[in-house]
N, CA, C and O atoms as a GROMACS GRO file, in nm:
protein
  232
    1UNK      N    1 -20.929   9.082   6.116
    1UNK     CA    2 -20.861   9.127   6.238
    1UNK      C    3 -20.961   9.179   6.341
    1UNK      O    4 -20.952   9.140   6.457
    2UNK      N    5 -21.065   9.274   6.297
    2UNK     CA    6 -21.154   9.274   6.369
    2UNK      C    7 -21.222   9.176   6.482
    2UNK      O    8 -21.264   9.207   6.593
    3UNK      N    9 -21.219   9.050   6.416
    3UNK     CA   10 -21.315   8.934   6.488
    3UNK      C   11 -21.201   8.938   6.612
    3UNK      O   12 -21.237   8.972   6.725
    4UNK      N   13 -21.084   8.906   6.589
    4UNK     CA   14 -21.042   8.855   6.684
    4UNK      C   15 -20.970   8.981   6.787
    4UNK      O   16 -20.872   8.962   6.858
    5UNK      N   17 -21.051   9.124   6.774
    5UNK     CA   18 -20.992   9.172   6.813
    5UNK      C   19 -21.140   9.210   6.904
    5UNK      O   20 -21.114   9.289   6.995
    6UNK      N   21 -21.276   9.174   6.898
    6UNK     CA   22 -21.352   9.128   6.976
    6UNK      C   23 -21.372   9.056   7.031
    6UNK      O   24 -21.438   9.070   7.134
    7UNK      N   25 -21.327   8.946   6.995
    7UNK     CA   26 -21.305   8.842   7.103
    7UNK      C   27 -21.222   8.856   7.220
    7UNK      O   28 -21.249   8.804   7.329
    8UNK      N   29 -21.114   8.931   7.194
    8UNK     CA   30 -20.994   8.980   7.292
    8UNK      C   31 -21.074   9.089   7.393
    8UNK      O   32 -21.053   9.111   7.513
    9UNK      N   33 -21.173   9.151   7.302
    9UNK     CA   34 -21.256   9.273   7.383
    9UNK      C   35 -21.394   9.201   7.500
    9UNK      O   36 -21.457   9.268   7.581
   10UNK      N   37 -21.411   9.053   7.476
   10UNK     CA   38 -21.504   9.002   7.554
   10UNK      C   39 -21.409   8.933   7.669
   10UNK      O   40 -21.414   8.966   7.788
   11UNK      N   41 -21.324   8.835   7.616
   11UNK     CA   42 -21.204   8.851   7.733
   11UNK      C   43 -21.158   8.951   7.841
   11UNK      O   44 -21.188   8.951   7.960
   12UNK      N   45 -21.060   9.054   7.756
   12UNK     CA   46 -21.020   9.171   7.816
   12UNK      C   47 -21.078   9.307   7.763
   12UNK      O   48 -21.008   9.381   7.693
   13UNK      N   49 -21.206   9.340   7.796
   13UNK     CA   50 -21.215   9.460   7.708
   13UNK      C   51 -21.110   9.606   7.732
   13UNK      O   52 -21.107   9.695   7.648
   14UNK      N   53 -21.040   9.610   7.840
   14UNK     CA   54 -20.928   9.689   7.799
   14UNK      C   55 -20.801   9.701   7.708
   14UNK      O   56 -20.739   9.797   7.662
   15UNK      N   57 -20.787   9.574   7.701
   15UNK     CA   58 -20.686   9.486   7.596
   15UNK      C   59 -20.723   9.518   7.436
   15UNK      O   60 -20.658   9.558   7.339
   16UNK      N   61 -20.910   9.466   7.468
   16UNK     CA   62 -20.954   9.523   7.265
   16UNK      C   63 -20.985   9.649   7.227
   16UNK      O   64 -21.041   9.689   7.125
   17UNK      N   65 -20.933   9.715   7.336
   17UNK     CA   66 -20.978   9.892   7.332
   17UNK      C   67 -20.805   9.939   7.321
   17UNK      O   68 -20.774  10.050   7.279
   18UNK      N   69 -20.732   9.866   7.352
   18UNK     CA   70 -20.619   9.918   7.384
   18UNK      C   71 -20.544   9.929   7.245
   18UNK      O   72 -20.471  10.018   7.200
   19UNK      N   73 -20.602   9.766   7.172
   19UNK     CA   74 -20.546   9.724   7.044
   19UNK      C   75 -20.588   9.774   6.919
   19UNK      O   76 -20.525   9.768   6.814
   20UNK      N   77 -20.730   9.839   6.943
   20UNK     CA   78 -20.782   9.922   6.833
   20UNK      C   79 -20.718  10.100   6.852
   20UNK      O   80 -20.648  10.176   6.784
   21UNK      N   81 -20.752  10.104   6.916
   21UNK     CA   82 -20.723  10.277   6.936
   21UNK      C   83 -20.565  10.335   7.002
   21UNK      O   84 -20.513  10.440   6.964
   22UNK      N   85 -20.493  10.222   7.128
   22UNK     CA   86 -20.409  10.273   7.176
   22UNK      C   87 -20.453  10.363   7.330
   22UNK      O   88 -20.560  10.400   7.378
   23UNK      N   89 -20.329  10.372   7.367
   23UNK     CA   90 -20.388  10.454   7.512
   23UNK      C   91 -20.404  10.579   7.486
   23UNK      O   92 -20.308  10.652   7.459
   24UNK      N   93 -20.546  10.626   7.493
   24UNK     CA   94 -20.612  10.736   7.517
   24UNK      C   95 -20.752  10.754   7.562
   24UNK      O   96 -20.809  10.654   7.605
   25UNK      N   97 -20.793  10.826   7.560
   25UNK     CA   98 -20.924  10.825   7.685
   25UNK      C   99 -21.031  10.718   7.633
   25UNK      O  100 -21.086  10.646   7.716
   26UNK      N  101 -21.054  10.710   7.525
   26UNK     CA  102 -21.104  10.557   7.556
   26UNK      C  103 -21.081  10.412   7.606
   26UNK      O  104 -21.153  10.321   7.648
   27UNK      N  105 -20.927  10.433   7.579
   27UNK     CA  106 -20.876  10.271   7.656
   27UNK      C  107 -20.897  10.301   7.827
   27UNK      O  108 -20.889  10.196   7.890
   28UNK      N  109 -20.922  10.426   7.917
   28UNK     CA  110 -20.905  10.484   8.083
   28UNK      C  111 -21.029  10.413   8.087
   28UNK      O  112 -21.057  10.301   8.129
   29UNK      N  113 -21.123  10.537   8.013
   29UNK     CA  114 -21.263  10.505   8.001
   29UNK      C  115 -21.300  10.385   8.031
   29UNK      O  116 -21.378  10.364   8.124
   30UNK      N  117 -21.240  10.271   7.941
   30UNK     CA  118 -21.255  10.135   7.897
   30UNK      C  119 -21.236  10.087   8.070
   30UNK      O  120 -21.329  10.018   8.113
   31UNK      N  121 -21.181  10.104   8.119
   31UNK     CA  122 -21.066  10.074   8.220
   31UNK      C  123 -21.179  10.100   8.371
   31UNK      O  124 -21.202  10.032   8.472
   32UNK      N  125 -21.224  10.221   8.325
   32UNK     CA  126 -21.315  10.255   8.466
   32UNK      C  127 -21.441  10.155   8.454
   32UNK      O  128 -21.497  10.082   8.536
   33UNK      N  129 -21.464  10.190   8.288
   33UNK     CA  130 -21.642  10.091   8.283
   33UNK      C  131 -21.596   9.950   8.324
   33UNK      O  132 -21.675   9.884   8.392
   34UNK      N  133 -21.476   9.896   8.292
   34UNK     CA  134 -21.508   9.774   8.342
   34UNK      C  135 -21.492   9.732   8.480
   34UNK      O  136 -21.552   9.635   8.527
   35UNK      N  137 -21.402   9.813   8.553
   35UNK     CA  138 -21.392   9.852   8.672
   35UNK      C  139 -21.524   9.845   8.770
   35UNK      O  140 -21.546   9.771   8.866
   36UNK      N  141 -21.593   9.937   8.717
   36UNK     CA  142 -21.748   9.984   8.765
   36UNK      C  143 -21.884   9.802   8.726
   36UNK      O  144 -21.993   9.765   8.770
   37UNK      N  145 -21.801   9.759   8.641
   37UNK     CA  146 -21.882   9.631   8.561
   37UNK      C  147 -21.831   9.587   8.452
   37UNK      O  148 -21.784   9.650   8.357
   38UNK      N  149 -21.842   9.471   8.470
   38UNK     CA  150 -21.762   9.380   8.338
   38UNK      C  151 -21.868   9.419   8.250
   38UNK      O  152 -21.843   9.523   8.189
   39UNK      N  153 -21.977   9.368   8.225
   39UNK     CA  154 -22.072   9.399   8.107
   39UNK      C  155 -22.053   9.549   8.005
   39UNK      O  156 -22.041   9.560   7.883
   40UNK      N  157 -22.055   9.631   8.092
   40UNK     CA  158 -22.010   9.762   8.071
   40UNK      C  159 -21.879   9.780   7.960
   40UNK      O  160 -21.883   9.842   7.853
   41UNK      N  161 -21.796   9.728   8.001
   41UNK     CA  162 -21.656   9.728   7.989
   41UNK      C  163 -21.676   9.688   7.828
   41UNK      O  164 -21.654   9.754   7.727
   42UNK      N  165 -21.743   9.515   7.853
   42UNK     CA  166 -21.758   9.479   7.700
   42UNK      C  167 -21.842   9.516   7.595
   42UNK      O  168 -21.839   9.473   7.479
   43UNK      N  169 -21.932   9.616   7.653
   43UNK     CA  170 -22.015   9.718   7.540
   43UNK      C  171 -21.903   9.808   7.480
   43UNK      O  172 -21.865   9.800   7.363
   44UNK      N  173 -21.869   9.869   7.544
   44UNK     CA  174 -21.793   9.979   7.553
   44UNK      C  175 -21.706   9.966   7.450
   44UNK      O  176 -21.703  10.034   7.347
   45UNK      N  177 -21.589   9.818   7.503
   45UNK     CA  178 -21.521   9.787   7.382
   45UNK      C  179 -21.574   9.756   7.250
   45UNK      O  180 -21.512   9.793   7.151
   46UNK      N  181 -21.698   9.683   7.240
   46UNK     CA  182 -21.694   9.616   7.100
   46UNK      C  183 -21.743   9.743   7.022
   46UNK      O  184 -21.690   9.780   6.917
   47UNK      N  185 -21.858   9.811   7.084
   47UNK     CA  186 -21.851   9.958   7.035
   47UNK      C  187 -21.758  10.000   6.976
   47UNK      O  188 -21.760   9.977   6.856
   48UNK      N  189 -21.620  10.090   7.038
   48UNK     CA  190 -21.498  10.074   7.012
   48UNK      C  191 -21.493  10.019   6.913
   48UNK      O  192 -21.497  10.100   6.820
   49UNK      N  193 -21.485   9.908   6.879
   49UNK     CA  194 -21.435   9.831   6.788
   49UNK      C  195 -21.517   9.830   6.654
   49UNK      O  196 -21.468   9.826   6.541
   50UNK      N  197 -21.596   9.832   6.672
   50UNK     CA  198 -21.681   9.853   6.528
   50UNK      C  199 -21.721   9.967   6.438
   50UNK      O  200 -21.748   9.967   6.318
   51UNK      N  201 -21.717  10.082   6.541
   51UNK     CA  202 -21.709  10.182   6.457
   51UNK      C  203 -21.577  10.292   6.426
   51UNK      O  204 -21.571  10.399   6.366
   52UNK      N  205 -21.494  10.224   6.486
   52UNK     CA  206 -21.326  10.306   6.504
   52UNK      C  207 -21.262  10.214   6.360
   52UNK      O  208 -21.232  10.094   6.364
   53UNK      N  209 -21.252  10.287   6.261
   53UNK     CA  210 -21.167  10.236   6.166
   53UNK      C  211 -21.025  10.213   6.180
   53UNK      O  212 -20.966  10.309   6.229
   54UNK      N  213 -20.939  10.090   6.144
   54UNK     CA  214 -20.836  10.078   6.166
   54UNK      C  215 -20.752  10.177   6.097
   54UNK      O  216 -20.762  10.189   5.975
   55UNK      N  217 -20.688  10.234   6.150
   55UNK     CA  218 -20.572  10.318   6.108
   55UNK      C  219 -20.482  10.310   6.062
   55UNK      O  220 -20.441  10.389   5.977
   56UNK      N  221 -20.370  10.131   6.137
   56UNK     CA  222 -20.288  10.099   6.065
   56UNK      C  223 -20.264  10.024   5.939
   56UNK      O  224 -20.159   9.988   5.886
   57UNK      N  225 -20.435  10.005   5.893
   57UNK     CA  226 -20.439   9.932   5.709
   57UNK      C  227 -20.381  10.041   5.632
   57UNK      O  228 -20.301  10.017   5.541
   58UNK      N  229 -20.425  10.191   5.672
   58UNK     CA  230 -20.428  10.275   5.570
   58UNK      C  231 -20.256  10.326   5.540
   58UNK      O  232 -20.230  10.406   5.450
   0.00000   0.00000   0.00000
């Protein structure tokens, strides 16, 4: 689920920030960096994404 939830984060990185964590200050965050720069945006997310353990396996 991961993979394709980076891929969604190089697409839309607000979308793969949104889908890992939900709206809270990292998905805004997510929202301004990419705002400010796409590149940004997609660090930001895959970051996000790799070290934020999924919550809803457990």
């Amino acid at each position: 689920m991961d993979l394709i939830r980076i891929i969604v984060a190089i697409l839309l990185p607000p979308l793969g920030v949104f889908l890992q964590v939900g709206f809270g200050k990292h998905f805004w965050l997510n929202i301004l960096l990419t705002l400010l720069g796409y590149i940004p945006g997609i660090v930001h997310a895959v970051w996000i994404i790799a070290r934020t353990p999924d919550s809803r396996t457990v």
